[in-house]
Amino acid sequence: MTDTHAAPTRLYHNPRCSKSRGALALLQERGIEPTLVAYLDTAPGVEELRELLALLGLTARDLLRSGEDEYRQLGLADPAFDDERLLAAMAAHPRLIERPIFVHAGRAVIGRPPERVLELI
């Protein structure tokens, strides 16, 4: 089992997402083979999400996919929900996590558009 925390270059990847596939292709074209983190299969825990937010320089709300059914079902638009509650929701429902997230050399970026991953190399 791969320890995603130790992997210096990794891509939180959803192979069904065109943006995620595009980001991976851009990296591979440049000879970079990141450790792929299938976050939908093995959801990151709250602590891992907190670490990603620190690398990204974002709040939990910034990392939420507001178009997902779970977002509406869980009432996550409520501005009273703090980061801890939002992180718990993302850990329990990983489809809520924005993607792809590229982590490289102690920094991270959301690959939307996919070309943003190139900012870190």
Tab-separated table of N, CA, C and O in Angstrom:
chain	number	residue	atom	x	y	z
A	1	MET	N	0.847	-1.193	0.000
A	1	MET	CA	0.000	0.000	0.000
A	1	MET	C	0.888	1.251	0.000
A	1	MET	O	1.835	1.349	0.763
A	2	THR	N	0.580	2.191	-0.837
A	2	THR	CA	1.368	3.416	-0.963
A	2	THR	C	0.940	4.430	0.084
A	2	THR	O	-0.234	4.668	0.294
A	3	ASP	N	1.933	5.023	0.740
A	3	ASP	CA	1.664	6.092	1.692
A	3	ASP	C	1.623	7.407	0.917
A	3	ASP	O	2.653	7.934	0.528
A	4	THR	N	0.417	7.914	0.677
A	4	THR	CA	0.283	9.121	-0.141
A	4	THR	C	0.893	10.340	0.525
A	4	THR	O	1.287	11.279	-0.150
A	5	HIS	N	0.999	10.316	1.871
A	5	HIS	CA	1.612	11.460	2.548
A	5	HIS	C	3.096	11.561	2.207
A	5	HIS	O	3.645	12.648	2.157
A	6	ALA	N	3.752	10.397	2.006
A	6	ALA	CA	5.185	10.390	1.745
A	6	ALA	C	5.499	10.652	0.273
A	6	ALA	O	6.614	11.010	-0.058
A	7	ALA	N	4.536	10.437	-0.607
A	7	ALA	CA	4.774	10.619	-2.036
A	7	ALA	C	4.940	12.103	-2.335
A	7	ALA	O	4.004	12.879	-2.185
A	8	PRO	N	6.146	12.522	-2.743
A	8	PRO	CA	6.366	13.953	-2.962
A	8	PRO	C	5.600	14.490	-4.174
A	8	PRO	O	5.161	15.628	-4.151
A	9	THR	N	5.426	13.669	-5.192
A	9	THR	CA	4.707	14.105	-6.379
A	9	THR	C	3.510	13.191	-6.557
A	9	THR	O	3.662	11.997	-6.808
A	10	ARG	N	2.323	13.764	-6.373
A	10	ARG	CA	1.121	12.937	-6.481
A	10	ARG	C	-0.010	13.730	-7.118
A	10	ARG	O	-0.017	14.959	-7.086
A	11	LEU	N	-0.938	12.977	-7.698
A	11	LEU	CA	-2.102	13.570	-8.346
A	11	LEU	C	-3.346	12.903	-7.792
A	11	LEU	O	-3.510	11.682	-7.917
A	12	TYR	N	-4.176	13.686	-7.137
A	12	TYR	CA	-5.478	13.188	-6.684
A	12	TYR	C	-6.340	13.151	-7.935
A	12	TYR	O	-6.691	14.196	-8.488
A	13	HIS	N	-6.637	11.938	-8.369
A	13	HIS	CA	-7.088	11.688	-9.737
A	13	HIS	C	-8.424	10.960	-9.776
A	13	HIS	O	-8.659	10.028	-9.007
A	14	ASN	N	-9.265	11.402	-10.701
A	14	ASN	CA	-10.510	10.703	-11.027
A	14	ASN	C	-10.430	10.401	-12.523
A	14	ASN	O	-10.553	11.316	-13.342
A	15	PRO	N	-10.205	9.133	-12.893
A	15	PRO	CA	-10.035	8.805	-14.314
A	15	PRO	C	-11.264	9.093	-15.166
A	15	PRO	O	-11.157	9.178	-16.387
A	16	ARG	N	-12.413	9.299	-14.551
A	16	ARG	CA	-13.633	9.611	-15.317
A	16	ARG	C	-13.770	11.107	-15.599
A	16	ARG	O	-14.675	11.534	-16.310
A	17	CYS	N	-12.870	11.910	-15.023
A	17	CYS	CA	-12.934	13.366	-15.166
A	17	CYS	C	-11.977	13.812	-16.270
A	17	CYS	O	-10.777	13.523	-16.224
A	18	SER	N	-12.485	14.545	-17.248
A	18	SER	CA	-11.643	14.990	-18.365
A	18	SER	C	-10.532	15.927	-17.895
A	18	SER	O	-9.419	15.899	-18.422
A	19	LYS	N	-10.795	16.767	-16.899
A	19	LYS	CA	-9.772	17.678	-16.386
A	19	LYS	C	-8.649	16.887	-15.722
A	19	LYS	O	-7.467	17.203	-15.877
A	20	SER	N	-9.017	15.864	-14.991
A	20	SER	CA	-8.039	15.027	-14.314
A	20	SER	C	-7.195	14.255	-15.333
A	20	SER	O	-5.966	14.199	-15.225
A	21	ARG	N	-7.823	13.684	-16.329
A	21	ARG	CA	-7.089	12.977	-17.384
A	21	ARG	C	-6.176	13.934	-18.137
A	21	ARG	O	-5.043	13.598	-18.466
A	22	GLY	N	-6.654	15.147	-18.394
A	22	GLY	CA	-5.852	16.148	-19.097
A	22	GLY	C	-4.629	16.554	-18.294
A	22	GLY	O	-3.532	16.698	-18.845
A	23	ALA	N	-4.806	16.743	-16.988
A	23	ALA	CA	-3.676	17.113	-16.132
A	23	ALA	C	-2.631	15.997	-16.116
A	23	ALA	O	-1.431	16.259	-16.236
A	24	LEU	N	-3.085	14.748	-16.012
A	24	LEU	CA	-2.161	13.624	-16.011
A	24	LEU	C	-1.397	13.553	-17.332
A	24	LEU	O	-0.177	13.368	-17.340
A	25	ALA	N	-2.088	13.744	-18.437
A	25	ALA	CA	-1.434	13.698	-19.747
A	25	ALA	C	-0.371	14.797	-19.871
A	25	ALA	O	0.732	14.540	-20.373
A	26	LEU	N	-0.676	16.000	-19.401
A	26	LEU	CA	0.302	17.093	-19.453
A	26	LEU	C	1.559	16.758	-18.650
A	26	LEU	O	2.676	17.039	-19.088
A	27	LEU	N	1.368	16.163	-17.492
A	27	LEU	CA	2.509	15.787	-16.665
A	27	LEU	C	3.331	14.690	-17.336
A	27	LEU	O	4.561	14.771	-17.410
A	28	GLN	N	2.635	13.676	-17.843
A	28	GLN	CA	3.332	12.562	-18.482
A	28	GLN	C	4.086	13.008	-19.729
A	28	GLN	O	5.182	12.511	-19.995
A	29	GLU	N	3.524	13.957	-20.468
A	29	GLU	CA	4.209	14.488	-21.652
A	29	GLU	C	5.543	15.121	-21.285
A	29	GLU	O	6.445	15.235	-22.114
A	30	ARG	N	5.671	15.549	-20.026
A	30	ARG	CA	6.893	16.187	-19.548
A	30	ARG	C	7.749	15.224	-18.733
A	30	ARG	O	8.652	15.637	-18.005
A	31	GLY	N	7.428	13.935	-18.807
A	31	GLY	CA	8.229	12.921	-18.130
A	31	GLY	C	7.951	12.782	-16.647
A	31	GLY	O	8.737	12.169	-15.925
A	32	ILE	N	6.857	13.336	-16.170
A	32	ILE	CA	6.512	13.257	-14.750
A	32	ILE	C	5.444	12.191	-14.569
A	32	ILE	O	4.388	12.248	-15.208
A	33	GLU	N	5.747	11.201	-13.733
A	33	GLU	CA	4.798	10.126	-13.415
A	33	GLU	C	4.422	10.251	-11.941
A	33	GLU	O	5.048	9.636	-11.081
A	34	PRO	N	3.411	11.062	-11.638
A	34	PRO	CA	3.043	11.232	-10.227
A	34	PRO	C	2.419	9.959	-9.667
A	34	PRO	O	1.873	9.138	-10.407
A	35	THR	N	2.514	9.801	-8.366
A	35	THR	CA	1.755	8.753	-7.702
A	35	THR	C	0.285	9.128	-7.843
A	35	THR	O	-0.100	10.257	-7.515
A	36	LEU	N	-0.520	8.221	-8.388
A	36	LEU	CA	-1.944	8.507	-8.557
A	36	LEU	C	-2.692	8.128	-7.288
A	36	LEU	O	-2.547	7.016	-6.779
A	37	VAL	N	-3.464	9.062	-6.789
A	37	VAL	CA	-4.277	8.840	-5.603
A	37	VAL	C	-5.731	8.749	-6.077
A	37	VAL	O	-6.312	9.753	-6.488
A	38	ALA	N	-6.267	7.534	-6.032
A	38	ALA	CA	-7.656	7.304	-6.441
A	38	ALA	C	-8.556	7.682	-5.261
A	38	ALA	O	-9.064	6.832	-4.542
A	39	TYR	N	-8.729	8.976	-5.082
A	39	TYR	CA	-9.391	9.485	-3.880
A	39	TYR	C	-10.859	9.064	-3.766
A	39	TYR	O	-11.414	9.058	-2.679
A	40	LEU	N	-11.494	8.692	-4.873
A	40	LEU	CA	-12.878	8.219	-4.794
A	40	LEU	C	-12.938	6.814	-4.223
A	40	LEU	O	-13.931	6.435	-3.594
A	41	ASP	N	-11.886	6.022	-4.442
A	41	ASP	CA	-11.826	4.655	-3.919
A	41	ASP	C	-11.333	4.623	-2.481
A	41	ASP	O	-11.807	3.837	-1.670
A	42	THR	N	-10.351	5.456	-2.184
A	42	THR	CA	-9.790	5.548	-0.834
A	42	THR	C	-9.802	7.021	-0.461
A	42	THR	O	-8.882	7.769	-0.787
A	43	ALA	N	-10.872	7.420	0.194
A	43	ALA	CA	-11.062	8.836	0.526
A	43	ALA	C	-9.997	9.331	1.493
A	43	ALA	O	-9.658	8.640	2.458
A	44	PRO	N	-9.453	10.521	1.229
A	44	PRO	CA	-8.519	11.106	2.201
A	44	PRO	C	-9.265	11.430	3.491
A	44	PRO	O	-10.430	11.831	3.466
A	45	GLY	N	-8.581	11.237	4.596
A	45	GLY	CA	-9.168	11.571	5.886
A	45	GLY	C	-9.121	13.069	6.141
A	45	GLY	O	-8.540	13.836	5.361
A	46	VAL	N	-9.701	13.475	7.236
A	46	VAL	CA	-9.760	14.897	7.586
A	46	VAL	C	-8.360	15.490	7.701
A	46	VAL	O	-8.102	16.591	7.201
A	47	GLU	N	-7.432	14.760	8.323
A	47	GLU	CA	-6.074	15.293	8.501
A	47	GLU	C	-5.375	15.461	7.151
A	47	GLU	O	-4.717	16.477	6.908
A	48	GLU	N	-5.529	14.498	6.257
A	48	GLU	CA	-4.923	14.612	4.923
A	48	GLU	C	-5.532	15.780	4.153
A	48	GLU	O	-4.822	16.539	3.488
A	49	LEU	N	-6.838	15.964	4.269
A	49	LEU	CA	-7.491	17.105	3.623
A	49	LEU	C	-6.976	18.421	4.203
A	49	LEU	O	-6.736	19.379	3.461
A	50	ARG	N	-6.772	18.452	5.505
A	50	ARG	CA	-6.248	19.659	6.156
A	50	ARG	C	-4.854	19.977	5.608
A	50	ARG	O	-4.531	21.134	5.339
A	51	GLU	N	-4.016	18.943	5.432
A	51	GLU	CA	-2.677	19.132	4.873
A	51	GLU	C	-2.756	19.658	3.435
A	51	GLU	O	-1.989	20.545	3.051
A	52	LEU	N	-3.684	19.114	2.652
A	52	LEU	CA	-3.851	19.593	1.273
A	52	LEU	C	-4.265	21.058	1.253
A	52	LEU	O	-3.753	21.841	0.454
A	53	LEU	N	-5.190	21.429	2.127
A	53	LEU	CA	-5.624	22.824	2.179
A	53	LEU	C	-4.457	23.751	2.505
A	53	LEU	O	-4.336	24.830	1.925
A	54	ALA	N	-3.594	23.319	3.417
A	54	ALA	CA	-2.433	24.139	3.776
A	54	ALA	C	-1.518	24.311	2.562
A	54	ALA	O	-1.030	25.412	2.301
A	55	LEU	N	-1.296	23.238	1.816
A	55	LEU	CA	-0.450	23.318	0.621
A	55	LEU	C	-1.083	24.185	-0.462
A	55	LEU	O	-0.396	24.902	-1.184
A	56	LEU	N	-2.400	24.094	-0.569
A	56	LEU	CA	-3.136	24.849	-1.582
A	56	LEU	C	-3.339	26.313	-1.193
A	56	LEU	O	-3.561	27.159	-2.060
A	57	GLY	N	-3.313	26.591	0.112
A	57	GLY	CA	-3.605	27.941	0.579
A	57	GLY	C	-5.077	28.279	0.430
A	57	GLY	O	-5.432	29.434	0.163
A	58	LEU	N	-5.927	27.277	0.621
A	58	LEU	CA	-7.374	27.456	0.450
A	58	LEU	C	-8.115	27.121	1.735
A	58	LEU	O	-7.565	26.516	2.648
A	59	THR	N	-9.385	27.501	1.776
A	59	THR	CA	-10.272	27.089	2.856
A	59	THR	C	-10.989	25.819	2.423
A	59	THR	O	-11.002	25.469	1.229
A	60	ALA	N	-11.608	25.154	3.365
A	60	ALA	CA	-12.363	23.938	3.042
A	60	ALA	C	-13.467	24.249	2.026
A	60	ALA	O	-13.701	23.479	1.090
A	61	ARG	N	-14.126	25.375	2.182
A	61	ARG	CA	-15.204	25.727	1.252
A	61	ARG	C	-14.673	25.886	-0.172
A	61	ARG	O	-15.345	25.536	-1.141
A	62	ASP	N	-13.434	26.377	-0.312
A	62	ASP	CA	-12.836	26.537	-1.639
A	62	ASP	C	-12.620	25.201	-2.343
A	62	ASP	O	-12.517	25.154	-3.563
A	63	LEU	N	-12.506	24.125	-1.571
A	63	LEU	CA	-12.218	22.805	-2.129
A	63	LEU	C	-13.482	22.006	-2.440
A	63	LEU	O	-13.418	20.938	-3.026
A	64	LEU	N	-14.630	22.546	-2.074
A	64	LEU	CA	-15.909	21.850	-2.272
A	64	LEU	C	-16.422	21.972	-3.701
A	64	LEU	O	-16.383	23.042	-4.295
A	65	ARG	N	-16.929	20.862	-4.209
A	65	ARG	CA	-17.620	20.857	-5.500
A	65	ARG	C	-19.112	21.088	-5.221
A	65	ARG	O	-19.821	20.177	-4.802
A	66	SER	N	-19.564	22.293	-5.448
A	66	SER	CA	-20.941	22.663	-5.086
A	66	SER	C	-21.987	22.100	-6.043
A	66	SER	O	-23.174	22.144	-5.742
A	67	GLY	N	-21.568	21.546	-7.161
A	67	GLY	CA	-22.536	20.996	-8.112
A	67	GLY	C	-22.928	19.553	-7.850
A	67	GLY	O	-23.806	19.015	-8.515
A	68	GLU	N	-22.302	18.919	-6.877
A	68	GLU	CA	-22.593	17.516	-6.580
A	68	GLU	C	-23.883	17.388	-5.771
A	68	GLU	O	-24.216	18.255	-4.970
A	69	ASP	N	-24.590	16.261	-5.976
A	69	ASP	CA	-25.839	16.008	-5.248
A	69	ASP	C	-25.626	16.039	-3.738
A	69	ASP	O	-26.462	16.565	-2.999
A	70	GLU	N	-24.502	15.485	-3.280
A	70	GLU	CA	-24.224	15.452	-1.841
A	70	GLU	C	-24.147	16.858	-1.251
A	70	GLU	O	-24.530	17.062	-0.104
A	71	TYR	N	-23.676	17.803	-2.023
A	71	TYR	CA	-23.585	19.188	-1.556
A	71	TYR	C	-24.970	19.698	-1.154
A	71	TYR	O	-25.146	20.265	-0.070
A	72	ARG	N	-25.945	19.447	-2.017
A	72	ARG	CA	-27.316	19.886	-1.722
A	72	ARG	C	-27.938	19.038	-0.608
A	72	ARG	O	-28.566	19.566	0.312
A	73	GLN	N	-27.757	17.722	-0.696
A	73	GLN	CA	-28.368	16.823	0.278
A	73	GLN	C	-27.878	17.090	1.700
A	73	GLN	O	-28.652	16.970	2.654
A	74	LEU	N	-26.616	17.445	1.833
A	74	LEU	CA	-26.039	17.702	3.161
A	74	LEU	C	-26.186	19.155	3.598
A	74	LEU	O	-25.774	19.515	4.694
A	75	GLY	N	-26.765	20.002	2.750
A	75	GLY	CA	-26.968	21.405	3.089
A	75	GLY	C	-25.679	22.181	3.268
A	75	GLY	O	-25.597	23.103	4.094
A	76	LEU	N	-24.654	21.843	2.487
A	76	LEU	CA	-23.330	22.436	2.682
A	76	LEU	C	-23.225	23.891	2.246
A	76	LEU	O	-22.210	24.540	2.522
A	77	ALA	N	-24.245	24.417	1.618
A	77	ALA	CA	-24.235	25.836	1.253
A	77	ALA	C	-24.396	26.728	2.491
A	77	ALA	O	-24.110	27.916	2.437
A	78	ASP	N	-24.813	26.142	3.595
A	78	ASP	CA	-25.027	26.883	4.834
A	78	ASP	C	-23.708	27.541	5.272
A	78	ASP	O	-22.737	26.857	5.597
A	79	PRO	N	-23.662	28.881	5.286
A	79	PRO	CA	-22.410	29.562	5.642
A	79	PRO	C	-22.002	29.348	7.096
A	79	PRO	O	-20.867	29.634	7.466
A	80	ALA	N	-22.893	28.812	7.915
A	80	ALA	CA	-22.560	28.569	9.317
A	80	ALA	C	-21.676	27.335	9.490
A	80	ALA	O	-21.068	27.155	10.544
A	81	PHE	N	-21.578	26.497	8.468
A	81	PHE	CA	-20.743	25.293	8.566
A	81	PHE	C	-19.274	25.705	8.571
A	81	PHE	O	-18.816	26.382	7.652
A	82	ASP	N	-18.553	25.279	9.601
A	82	ASP	CA	-17.129	25.617	9.687
A	82	ASP	C	-16.293	24.612	8.895
A	82	ASP	O	-16.801	23.626	8.366
A	83	ASP	N	-14.985	24.892	8.813
A	83	ASP	CA	-14.088	24.033	8.048
A	83	ASP	C	-14.141	22.587	8.531
A	83	ASP	O	-14.104	21.664	7.721
A	84	GLU	N	-14.217	22.384	9.837
A	84	GLU	CA	-14.215	21.014	10.362
A	84	GLU	C	-15.413	20.224	9.847
A	84	GLU	O	-15.280	19.067	9.466
A	85	ARG	N	-16.553	20.846	9.820
A	85	ARG	CA	-17.756	20.164	9.333
A	85	ARG	C	-17.645	19.897	7.829
A	85	ARG	O	-18.027	18.844	7.346
A	86	LEU	N	-17.093	20.848	7.095
A	86	LEU	CA	-16.925	20.673	5.652
A	86	LEU	C	-15.885	19.590	5.353
A	86	LEU	O	-16.077	18.772	4.448
A	87	LEU	N	-14.800	19.573	6.123
A	87	LEU	CA	-13.779	18.540	5.938
A	87	LEU	C	-14.344	17.154	6.231
A	87	LEU	O	-14.057	16.187	5.508
A	88	ALA	N	-15.143	17.045	7.274
A	88	ALA	CA	-15.766	15.761	7.607
A	88	ALA	C	-16.686	15.300	6.473
A	88	ALA	O	-16.707	14.115	6.128
A	89	ALA	N	-17.410	16.241	5.878
A	89	ALA	CA	-18.293	15.898	4.762
A	89	ALA	C	-17.483	15.411	3.562
A	89	ALA	O	-17.846	14.430	2.896
A	90	MET	N	-16.350	16.076	3.264
A	90	MET	CA	-15.512	15.660	2.135
A	90	MET	C	-14.872	14.299	2.388
A	90	MET	O	-14.747	13.492	1.460
A	91	ALA	N	-14.472	14.041	3.633
A	91	ALA	CA	-13.880	12.742	3.961
A	91	ALA	C	-14.916	11.626	3.801
A	91	ALA	O	-14.599	10.534	3.326
A	92	ALA	N	-16.154	11.914	4.173
A	92	ALA	CA	-17.217	10.913	4.066
A	92	ALA	C	-17.764	10.790	2.645
A	92	ALA	O	-18.261	9.736	2.251
A	93	HIS	N	-17.681	11.854	1.873
A	93	HIS	CA	-18.227	11.904	0.510
A	93	HIS	C	-17.171	12.504	-0.421
A	93	HIS	O	-17.240	13.694	-0.775
A	94	PRO	N	-16.185	11.717	-0.833
A	94	PRO	CA	-15.054	12.273	-1.591
A	94	PRO	C	-15.420	12.880	-2.944
A	94	PRO	O	-14.629	13.646	-3.490
A	95	ARG	N	-16.624	12.603	-3.454
A	95	ARG	CA	-17.025	13.273	-4.702
A	95	ARG	C	-17.114	14.779	-4.522
A	95	ARG	O	-17.082	15.538	-5.496
A	96	LEU	N	-17.194	15.230	-3.280
A	96	LEU	CA	-17.278	16.662	-2.981
A	96	LEU	C	-15.944	17.381	-3.145
A	96	LEU	O	-15.899	18.607	-3.155
A	97	ILE	N	-14.842	16.627	-3.268
A	97	ILE	CA	-13.508	17.232	-3.333
A	97	ILE	C	-13.216	17.676	-4.772
A	97	ILE	O	-13.336	16.885	-5.709
A	98	GLU	N	-12.831	18.933	-4.922
A	98	GLU	CA	-12.450	19.455	-6.238
A	98	GLU	C	-11.255	18.675	-6.747
A	98	GLU	O	-10.420	18.222	-5.972
A	99	ARG	N	-11.183	18.514	-8.053
A	99	ARG	CA	-10.121	17.711	-8.660
A	99	ARG	C	-9.703	18.296	-9.981
A	99	ARG	O	-10.446	19.113	-10.526
A	100	PRO	N	-8.573	17.866	-10.476
A	100	PRO	CA	-7.523	17.098	-9.826
A	100	PRO	C	-6.677	18.007	-8.940
A	100	PRO	O	-6.621	19.214	-9.150
A	101	ILE	N	-6.029	17.407	-7.954
A	101	ILE	CA	-5.094	18.161	-7.106
A	101	ILE	C	-3.703	17.581	-7.356
A	101	ILE	O	-3.495	16.379	-7.187
A	102	PHE	N	-2.795	18.437	-7.777
A	102	PHE	CA	-1.418	18.031	-8.029
A	102	PHE	C	-0.546	18.544	-6.897
A	102	PHE	O	-0.594	19.734	-6.567
A	103	VAL	N	0.233	17.642	-6.307
A	103	VAL	CA	1.143	17.992	-5.213
A	103	VAL	C	2.561	17.698	-5.691
A	103	VAL	O	2.849	16.597	-6.170
A	104	HIS	N	3.421	18.713	-5.574
A	104	HIS	CA	4.797	18.560	-6.046
A	104	HIS	C	5.696	19.543	-5.290
A	104	HIS	O	5.359	20.725	-5.163
A	105	ALA	N	6.807	19.033	-4.787
A	105	ALA	CA	7.832	19.864	-4.144
A	105	ALA	C	7.260	20.752	-3.036
A	105	ALA	O	7.586	21.937	-2.951
A	106	GLY	N	6.396	20.168	-2.209
A	106	GLY	CA	5.867	20.906	-1.071
A	106	GLY	C	4.814	21.948	-1.394
A	106	GLY	O	4.479	22.769	-0.560
A	107	ARG	N	4.302	21.911	-2.623
A	107	ARG	CA	3.231	22.839	-3.008
A	107	ARG	C	2.118	22.037	-3.676
A	107	ARG	O	2.314	20.887	-4.041
A	108	ALA	N	0.974	22.652	-3.851
A	108	ALA	CA	-0.155	21.981	-4.494
A	108	ALA	C	-0.967	22.989	-5.289
A	108	ALA	O	-0.938	24.186	-5.010
A	109	VAL	N	-1.678	22.458	-6.287
A	109	VAL	CA	-2.545	23.289	-7.112
A	109	VAL	C	-3.710	22.427	-7.593
A	109	VAL	O	-3.560	21.212	-7.778
A	110	ILE	N	-4.859	23.068	-7.748
A	110	ILE	CA	-6.002	22.390	-8.365
A	110	ILE	C	-5.856	22.557	-9.868
A	110	ILE	O	-5.696	23.676	-10.361
A	111	GLY	N	-5.903	21.467	-10.593
A	111	GLY	CA	-5.692	21.472	-12.037
A	111	GLY	C	-6.928	21.852	-12.826
A	111	GLY	O	-7.391	21.092	-13.661
A	112	ARG	N	-7.437	23.025	-12.577
A	112	ARG	CA	-8.575	23.562	-13.335
A	112	ARG	C	-8.224	24.973	-13.739
A	112	ARG	O	-8.206	25.841	-12.871
A	113	PRO	N	-7.909	25.198	-14.980
A	113	PRO	CA	-7.792	24.224	-16.077
A	113	PRO	C	-6.577	23.326	-15.866
A	113	PRO	O	-5.691	23.653	-15.041
A	114	PRO	N	-6.515	22.200	-16.589
A	114	PRO	CA	-5.431	21.236	-16.384
A	114	PRO	C	-4.035	21.843	-16.479
A	114	PRO	O	-3.118	21.410	-15.770
A	115	GLU	N	-3.856	22.869	-17.276
A	115	GLU	CA	-2.545	23.506	-17.451
A	115	GLU	C	-1.998	24.083	-16.142
A	115	GLU	O	-0.795	24.324	-16.028
A	116	ARG	N	-2.833	24.295	-15.156
A	116	ARG	CA	-2.363	24.845	-13.881
A	116	ARG	C	-1.349	23.949	-13.211
A	116	ARG	O	-0.503	24.412	-12.458
A	117	VAL	N	-1.400	22.617	-13.493
A	117	VAL	CA	-0.433	21.710	-12.873
A	117	VAL	C	0.991	22.070	-13.290
A	117	VAL	O	1.941	21.806	-12.557
A	118	LEU	N	1.140	22.687	-14.447
A	118	LEU	CA	2.467	23.035	-14.952
A	118	LEU	C	3.117	24.141	-14.131
A	118	LEU	O	4.331	24.328	-14.202
A	119	GLU	N	2.327	24.865	-13.342
A	119	GLU	CA	2.863	25.939	-12.505
A	119	GLU	C	3.847	25.396	-11.455
A	119	GLU	O	4.678	26.146	-10.961
A	120	LEU	N	3.728	24.117	-11.126
A	120	LEU	CA	4.552	23.551	-10.059
A	120	LEU	C	5.806	22.852	-10.556
A	120	LEU	O	6.608	22.393	-9.748
A	121	ILE	N	5.966	22.743	-11.881
A	121	ILE	CA	7.155	22.020	-12.384
A	121	ILE	C	8.132	22.963	-13.063
A	121	ILE	O	7.826	24.080	-13.368
